[in-house]
PDB file of C-alpha atoms in Angstrom:
ATOM      1  CA  MET J   1      84.679  15.396  79.449  1.00  0.00           C
ATOM      2  CA  PRO J   2      87.506  16.436  81.730  1.00  0.00           C
ATOM      3  CA  PRO J   3      88.930  19.917  81.191  1.00  0.00           C
ATOM      4  CA  ALA J   4      92.330  18.492  80.245  1.00  0.00           C
ATOM      5  CA  VAL J   5      90.777  16.521  77.381  1.00  0.00           C
ATOM      6  CA  LEU J   6      88.884  19.587  76.140  1.00  0.00           C
ATOM      7  CA  LEU J   7      92.040  21.681  76.305  1.00  0.00           C
ATOM      8  CA  ALA J   8      94.030  19.084  74.352  1.00  0.00           C
ATOM      9  CA  CYS J   9      91.263  18.830  71.760  1.00  0.00           C
ATOM     10  CA  GLY J  10      91.193  22.622  71.395  1.00  0.00           C
ATOM     11  CA  ARG J  11      94.949  22.752  70.909  1.00  0.00           C
ATOM     12  CA  ARG J  12      94.805  20.019  68.295  1.00  0.00           C
ATOM     13  CA  MET J  13      92.066  21.877  66.397  1.00  0.00           C
ATOM     14  CA  ALA J  14      94.115  25.083  66.506  1.00  0.00           C
ATOM     15  CA  GLU J  15      97.173  23.247  65.175  1.00  0.00           C
ATOM     16  CA  MET J  16      95.149  21.728  62.335  1.00  0.00           C
ATOM     17  CA  ARG J  17      93.740  25.163  61.508  1.00  0.00           C
ATOM     18  CA  GLU J  18      97.235  26.660  61.406  1.00  0.00           C
ATOM     19  CA  GLU J  19      98.494  23.854  59.154  1.00  0.00           C
ATOM     20  CA  MET J  20      95.618  24.444  56.742  1.00  0.00           C
ATOM     21  CA  LEU J  21      96.254  28.182  56.658  1.00  0.00           C
ATOM     22  CA  VAL J  22      99.977  27.678  56.010  1.00  0.00           C
ATOM     23  CA  GLN J  23      99.044  25.617  52.958  1.00  0.00           C
ATOM     24  CA  LEU J  24      96.423  28.110  51.746  1.00  0.00           C
ATOM     25  CA  ILE J  25      98.110  31.505  52.303  1.00  0.00           C
ATOM     26  CA  THR J  26     101.376  32.962  51.004  1.00  0.00           C
ATOM     27  CA  PRO J  27     103.921  34.060  53.652  1.00  0.00           C
ATOM     28  CA  ASP J  28     103.329  37.761  52.892  1.00  0.00           C
ATOM     29  CA  ALA J  29      99.582  37.383  53.268  1.00  0.00           C
ATOM     30  CA  ARG J  30     100.080  35.359  56.437  1.00  0.00           C
ATOM     31  CA  ALA J  31     102.237  38.128  57.911  1.00  0.00           C
ATOM     32  CA  ARG J  32      99.576  40.696  57.050  1.00  0.00           C
ATOM     33  CA  LEU J  33      96.868  38.544  58.613  1.00  0.00           C
ATOM     34  CA  SER J  34      98.902  38.167  61.795  1.00  0.00           C
ATOM     35  CA  ARG J  35      99.285  41.962  62.006  1.00  0.00           C
ATOM     36  CA  ILE J  36      95.525  42.303  61.614  1.00  0.00           C
ATOM     37  CA  ALA J  37      95.065  39.738  64.383  1.00  0.00           C
ATOM     38  CA  LEU J  38      97.118  41.897  66.743  1.00  0.00           C
ATOM     39  CA  VAL J  39      94.624  44.732  66.377  1.00  0.00           C
ATOM     40  CA  LYS J  40      91.335  42.966  65.648  1.00  0.00           C
ATOM     41  CA  GLU J  41      91.489  39.301  66.506  1.00  0.00           C
ATOM     42  CA  ASP J  42      87.829  38.651  65.690  1.00  0.00           C
ATOM     43  CA  LYS J  43      88.190  40.117  62.199  1.00  0.00           C
ATOM     44  CA  ALA J  44      91.297  38.010  61.524  1.00  0.00           C
ATOM     45  CA  ARG J  45      89.399  34.929  62.711  1.00  0.00           C
ATOM     46  CA  LYS J  46      86.544  35.717  60.299  1.00  0.00           C
ATOM     47  CA  VAL J  47      89.015  36.088  57.421  1.00  0.00           C
ATOM     48  CA  GLU J  48      90.656  32.775  58.314  1.00  0.00           C
ATOM     49  CA  GLU J  49      87.269  31.073  58.436  1.00  0.00           C
ATOM     50  CA  ALA J  50      86.340  32.574  55.060  1.00  0.00           C
ATOM     51  CA  ILE J  51      89.597  31.333  53.506  1.00  0.00           C
ATOM     52  CA  ILE J  52      89.130  27.830  54.904  1.00  0.00           C
ATOM     53  CA  LYS J  53      85.516  27.762  53.731  1.00  0.00           C
ATOM     54  CA  MET J  54      86.528  28.928  50.247  1.00  0.00           C
ATOM     55  CA  ALA J  55      89.129  26.160  50.099  1.00  0.00           C
ATOM     56  CA  GLN J  56      86.604  23.522  51.172  1.00  0.00           C
ATOM     57  CA  VAL J  57      84.148  24.645  48.494  1.00  0.00           C
ATOM     58  CA  GLY J  58      86.879  24.768  45.863  1.00  0.00           C
ATOM     59  CA  GLN J  59      86.827  28.501  45.160  1.00  0.00           C
ATOM     60  CA  LEU J  60      90.571  28.908  45.635  1.00  0.00           C
ATOM     61  CA  ARG J  61      92.776  28.214  42.631  1.00  0.00           C
ATOM     62  CA  GLY J  62      96.076  28.569  44.479  1.00  0.00           C
ATOM     63  CA  LYS J  63      97.512  30.198  47.544  1.00  0.00           C
ATOM     64  CA  VAL J  64      95.875  33.395  48.740  1.00  0.00           C
ATOM     65  CA  ASP J  65      98.196  36.371  48.207  1.00  0.00           C
ATOM     66  CA  GLU J  66      97.973  39.861  49.706  1.00  0.00           C
ATOM     67  CA  PRO J  67      95.619  41.417  47.131  1.00  0.00           C
ATOM     68  CA  GLN J  68      93.232  38.472  47.496  1.00  0.00           C
ATOM     69  CA  LEU J  69      93.502  38.734  51.275  1.00  0.00           C
ATOM     70  CA  ILE J  70      92.584  42.415  51.097  1.00  0.00           C
ATOM     71  CA  ARG J  71      89.514  41.596  48.970  1.00  0.00           C
ATOM     72  CA  ILE J  72      88.445  38.904  51.421  1.00  0.00           C
ATOM     73  CA  LEU J  73      88.966  41.333  54.284  1.00  0.00           C
ATOM     74  CA  GLU J  74      86.750  43.904  52.558  1.00  0.00           C
ATOM     75  CA  GLN J  75      84.061  41.275  52.001  1.00  0.00           C
ATOM     76  CA  VAL J  76      84.190  40.196  55.636  1.00  0.00           C
ATOM     77  CA  SER J  77      84.119  43.798  56.870  1.00  0.00           C
ATOM     78  CA  GLY J  78      81.228  44.769  54.641  1.00  0.00           C
ATOM     79  CA  PRO J  79      78.964  47.733  55.280  1.00  0.00           C
ATOM     80  CA  THR J  80      78.720  47.018  59.018  1.00  0.00           C
ATOM     81  CA  GLU J  81      82.024  48.778  59.629  1.00  0.00           C
ATOM     82  CA  GLU J  82      80.667  52.062  58.284  1.00  0.00           C
ATOM     83  CA  SER J  83      77.685  51.968  60.601  1.00  0.00           C
ATOM     84  CA  LYS J  84      79.872  51.286  63.637  1.00  0.00           C
ATOM     85  CA  LYS J  85      82.040  54.354  63.146  1.00  0.00           C
ATOM     86  CA  PRO J  86      81.392  56.900  65.857  1.00  0.00           C
ATOM     87  CA  LYS J  87      79.930  60.170  64.735  1.00  0.00           C
ATOM     88  CA  ILE J  88      81.378  63.298  66.237  1.00  0.00           C
ATOM     89  CA  VAL J  89      79.179  66.368  66.466  1.00  0.00           C
ATOM     90  CA  PHE J  90      80.579  69.709  67.503  1.00  0.00           C
ATOM     91  CA  ASN J  91      78.204  72.066  69.268  1.00  0.00           C
ATOM     92  CA  ARG J  92      79.948  75.400  69.127  1.00  0.00           C
ATOM     93  CA  ARG J  93      78.780  78.102  71.434  1.00  0.00           C
ATOM     94  CA  ARG J  94      79.391  81.772  70.951  1.00  0.00           C
ATOM     95  CA  ALA J  95      80.964  83.908  73.596  1.00  0.00           C
ATOM     96  CA  PHE J  96      77.829  86.058  73.715  1.00  0.00           C
ATOM     97  CA  ASP J  97      74.386  84.638  73.154  1.00  0.00           C
ATOM     98  CA  ASP J  98      72.092  86.215  70.566  1.00  0.00           C
ATOM     99  CA  ASP J  99      69.803  87.340  73.394  1.00  0.00           C
ATOM    100  CA  ASP J 100      72.478  89.727  74.661  1.00  0.00           C
ATOM    101  CA  ASP J 101      72.589  91.573  71.343  1.00  0.00           C
ATOM    102  CA  MET J 102      69.031  92.895  71.472  1.00  0.00           C
ATOM    103  CA  PRO J 103      68.658  96.542  70.409  1.00  0.00           C
ATOM    104  CA  GLY J 104      67.805  98.863  73.237  1.00  0.00           C
ATOM    105  CA  ASP J 105      69.167  96.409  75.777  1.00  0.00           C
ATOM    106  CA  ASP J 106      72.002  98.374  77.281  1.00  0.00           C
ATOM    107  CA  ASP J 107      73.615  96.788  80.283  1.00  0.00           C
ATOM    108  CA  PHE J 108      75.857  99.796  80.921  1.00  0.00           C
TER     109      PHE J 108
END
């Protein structure tokens, strides 16, 4: 397929996705999701996919509001986020090592 056809197909799929999300999410939740997308686009994409999948299966009873969006976000994040957090270890060193404080060791 020519690149122009693939590009047009990709745009059409994105438009269809946006139309579905407009129907499935309240405006407040949509605004929150767009703010999440500014920081972590992949996480926002996963949440969108989860919402669309839930709608296809019939798990959604109405539009997704902010509290529901937060729950979905927590489910998508899961325990993997905790393991990815960097651990900071401080190795503090004393001004004088313990070896310098030996009795009978006078440097003067």
